[in-house]
Amino acid sequence: KTTTTMGIMEGLGKRGQNVGGAIRQPSGGPTMNIKGTAAGGGNALLIPMTEFSLGLTGDINDITNAHNLAMVALNARMQHEANYDDEQLAQRGLRRLDIDPKNVEMGWVIDFAAQGLRNIIIGLGGKKDGFLMQSKFGITVSSELMAILAVAKDLADLRERLKHIVVAYDRKGNPITMAD
């Protein structure tokens, strides 16, 4: 997105237009927030040269929180389904999704390239400490939520796209989406 924005600005400038643009804070992941002002690592330069700080614009933090909230909901649902029978789930207004813990598509995200968190085991402890399963961390800016934010036309479009994200599969192989 930054490269496209900078390219459009440069192209319009070459055509004699007086242009300006706004770019968001780059991901802190690859270089622990030590980047050039164009953040791409190439020869692009943003003027005025301003240092970026973590949390500058908030979109990365917001996507991290939204993405991880979806994972909290998924894990809570798996824990409820492991701890309660169908009647007890119905009393809580839930129907059994029968999530396959070995077929969870979504993982957690963080704004760091933390290779040691790419594949993890979560839910260690007792019955109330979550659901024991393999999980993973990705970098926030490569998450599906960030991609959707980049292409959504408006809030209604954003909500519609988010509903269709596949977070896991049930034991029969059917997709379970954010809407579920």
Tab-separated table of C-alpha atoms in Angstrom, residues 2-166:
chain	number	residue	atom	x	y	z
A	2	THR	CA	2.842	2.383	0.806
A	3	THR	CA	4.617	1.614	-2.459
A	4	THR	CA	1.405	2.197	-4.425
A	5	THR	CA	0.686	5.463	-2.611
A	6	MET	CA	4.221	6.739	-3.156
A	7	GLY	CA	4.157	5.643	-6.810
A	8	ILE	CA	0.882	7.431	-7.501
A	9	MET	CA	2.187	10.578	-5.811
A	10	GLU	CA	5.395	10.473	-7.820
A	11	GLY	CA	3.534	9.824	-11.066
A	12	LEU	CA	1.107	12.678	-10.525
A	13	GLY	CA	4.029	14.936	-9.572
A	14	LYS	CA	5.776	14.069	-12.848
A	15	ARG	CA	2.578	15.110	-14.647
A	16	GLY	CA	2.772	18.542	-13.035
A	17	GLN	CA	0.211	18.001	-10.286
A	18	ASN	CA	0.764	19.388	-6.794
A	19	VAL	CA	0.294	16.246	-4.694
A	20	GLY	CA	0.548	15.068	-1.136
A	21	GLY	CA	-0.358	11.864	0.590
A	22	ALA	CA	-0.703	10.190	3.920
A	23	ILE	CA	0.702	6.781	4.703
A	24	ARG	CA	0.163	4.747	7.812
A	25	GLN	CA	2.809	3.600	10.198
A	26	PRO	CA	4.785	0.654	8.831
A	27	SER	CA	4.803	-2.677	10.579
A	28	GLY	CA	7.276	-2.876	13.433
A	29	GLY	CA	7.749	-6.575	12.840
A	30	PRO	CA	10.613	-7.035	10.413
A	31	THR	CA	13.045	-4.535	11.901
A	32	MET	CA	11.711	-3.703	15.375
A	33	ASN	CA	10.600	-0.292	14.119
A	34	ILE	CA	14.042	0.666	12.796
A	35	LYS	CA	13.180	1.584	9.241
A	36	GLY	CA	13.654	4.304	6.724
A	37	THR	CA	10.937	6.871	6.295
A	38	ALA	CA	9.416	5.069	3.333
A	39	ALA	CA	9.582	1.807	5.283
A	40	GLY	CA	10.104	-0.337	2.217
A	41	GLY	CA	13.837	-0.767	2.586
A	42	GLY	CA	14.428	0.460	-0.959
A	43	ASN	CA	15.398	3.847	-2.345
A	44	ALA	CA	12.073	5.567	-1.704
A	45	LEU	CA	12.185	8.546	0.615
A	46	LEU	CA	9.368	10.286	2.406
A	47	ILE	CA	9.834	14.013	2.975
A	48	PRO	CA	9.693	15.464	5.555
A	49	MET	CA	11.724	12.727	7.212
A	50	THR	CA	9.784	11.868	10.343
A	51	GLU	CA	10.591	9.031	12.704
A	52	PHE	CA	7.829	6.508	13.131
A	53	SER	CA	6.784	5.333	16.568
A	54	LEU	CA	4.844	2.233	17.572
A	55	GLY	CA	1.125	2.940	17.689
A	56	LEU	CA	1.412	6.122	15.610
A	57	THR	CA	-1.755	5.648	13.606
A	58	GLY	CA	-3.326	2.766	15.476
A	59	ASP	CA	-4.526	0.667	12.548
A	60	ILE	CA	-1.988	-2.085	13.186
A	61	ASN	CA	-2.856	-2.168	16.880
A	62	ASP	CA	-6.577	-2.201	16.090
A	63	ILE	CA	-6.212	-5.058	13.594
A	64	THR	CA	-4.096	-6.994	16.111
A	65	ASN	CA	-6.792	-6.572	18.753
A	66	ALA	CA	-9.671	-7.426	16.410
A	67	HIS	CA	-7.907	-10.498	15.041
A	68	ASN	CA	-6.924	-11.783	18.482
A	69	LEU	CA	-10.436	-11.113	19.811
A	70	ALA	CA	-11.732	-13.487	17.123
A	71	MET	CA	-9.247	-16.102	18.353
A	72	VAL	CA	-10.353	-15.576	21.959
A	73	ALA	CA	-13.965	-16.143	20.869
A	74	LEU	CA	-13.007	-19.279	18.910
A	75	ASN	CA	-11.010	-20.714	21.803
A	76	ALA	CA	-13.762	-19.900	24.313
A	77	ARG	CA	-16.282	-21.640	22.074
A	78	MET	CA	-14.059	-24.722	21.816
A	79	GLN	CA	-13.673	-24.761	25.594
A	80	HIS	CA	-17.456	-24.490	26.101
A	81	GLU	CA	-18.091	-27.300	23.628
A	82	ALA	CA	-15.539	-29.495	25.439
A	83	ASN	CA	-16.983	-28.732	28.878
A	84	TYR	CA	-20.753	-28.728	28.201
A	85	ASP	CA	-23.213	-31.075	26.536
A	86	ASP	CA	-25.685	-29.877	23.875
A	87	GLU	CA	-28.407	-29.132	26.439
A	88	GLN	CA	-26.061	-26.974	28.520
A	89	LEU	CA	-24.889	-25.173	25.375
A	90	ALA	CA	-28.519	-24.502	24.389
A	91	GLN	CA	-29.165	-23.000	27.835
A	92	ARG	CA	-26.401	-20.513	27.008
A	93	GLY	CA	-27.923	-19.735	23.590
A	94	LEU	CA	-25.285	-21.729	21.698
A	95	ARG	CA	-25.489	-24.594	19.224
A	96	ARG	CA	-22.627	-27.048	18.914
A	97	LEU	CA	-20.290	-26.140	16.044
A	98	ASP	CA	-18.209	-29.299	16.585
A	99	ILE	CA	-14.945	-27.475	15.841
A	100	ASP	CA	-12.077	-29.784	14.904
A	101	PRO	CA	-9.108	-28.685	17.076
A	102	LYS	CA	-6.737	-30.184	14.507
A	103	ASN	CA	-8.219	-28.096	11.715
A	104	VAL	CA	-8.139	-24.494	12.960
A	105	GLU	CA	-7.315	-22.125	10.134
A	106	MET	CA	-6.899	-18.894	12.049
A	107	GLY	CA	-4.057	-18.133	14.431
A	108	TRP	CA	-2.973	-15.230	16.577
A	109	VAL	CA	-1.169	-12.127	15.293
A	110	ILE	CA	1.479	-9.813	16.680
A	111	ASP	CA	3.355	-6.881	15.135
A	112	PHE	CA	6.722	-8.608	15.357
A	113	ALA	CA	8.422	-11.249	13.250
A	114	ALA	CA	8.663	-13.711	16.149
A	115	GLN	CA	9.729	-16.958	14.493
A	116	GLY	CA	9.565	-18.813	17.820
A	117	LEU	CA	5.806	-18.186	17.941
A	118	ARG	CA	5.004	-19.413	14.426
A	119	ASN	CA	3.908	-22.811	15.760
A	120	ILE	CA	2.860	-23.144	19.412
A	121	ILE	CA	0.792	-25.254	21.801
A	122	ILE	CA	-1.873	-23.397	23.795
A	123	GLY	CA	-4.340	-24.291	26.513
A	124	LEU	CA	-1.943	-26.001	28.900
A	125	GLY	CA	-3.364	-26.369	32.382
A	126	GLY	CA	-6.742	-27.497	33.594
A	127	LYS	CA	-10.287	-27.707	32.272
A	128	LYS	CA	-10.848	-23.960	32.693
A	129	ASP	CA	-7.541	-22.880	31.140
A	130	GLY	CA	-8.552	-23.024	27.499
A	131	PHE	CA	-8.517	-25.757	24.925
A	132	LEU	CA	-5.295	-27.719	24.417
A	133	MET	CA	-4.329	-27.426	20.765
A	134	GLN	CA	-1.653	-26.463	18.304
A	135	SER	CA	-1.835	-22.831	17.234
A	136	LYS	CA	0.302	-20.201	15.544
A	137	PHE	CA	1.236	-16.537	15.393
A	138	GLY	CA	1.532	-14.474	12.233
A	139	ILE	CA	2.524	-10.866	11.692
A	140	THR	CA	-0.437	-8.483	11.874
A	141	VAL	CA	0.085	-6.780	8.526
A	142	SER	CA	-0.114	-10.115	6.699
A	143	SER	CA	-3.416	-11.083	8.335
A	144	GLU	CA	-6.626	-11.558	6.410
A	145	LEU	CA	-8.229	-8.809	8.477
A	146	MET	CA	-5.595	-6.314	7.316
A	147	ALA	CA	-6.166	-7.345	3.688
A	148	ILE	CA	-9.917	-6.888	4.091
A	149	LEU	CA	-9.417	-3.470	5.699
A	150	ALA	CA	-7.373	-2.451	2.653
A	151	VAL	CA	-10.131	-3.295	0.158
A	152	ALA	CA	-13.359	-2.610	2.062
A	153	LYS	CA	-15.453	0.166	0.522
A	154	ASP	CA	-17.332	1.117	3.685
A	155	LEU	CA	-18.397	-0.231	7.077
A	156	ALA	CA	-21.179	-2.406	5.610
A	157	ASP	CA	-18.737	-3.940	3.106
A	158	LEU	CA	-16.174	-4.491	5.876
A	159	ARG	CA	-18.711	-6.305	8.050
A	160	GLU	CA	-19.897	-8.453	5.149
A	161	ARG	CA	-16.339	-9.494	4.235
A	162	LEU	CA	-15.420	-10.249	7.868
A	163	LYS	CA	-18.394	-12.609	8.231
A	164	HIS	CA	-16.957	-14.895	5.553
A	165	ILE	CA	-13.486	-15.426	7.034
A	166	VAL	CA	-12.985	-19.150	7.656
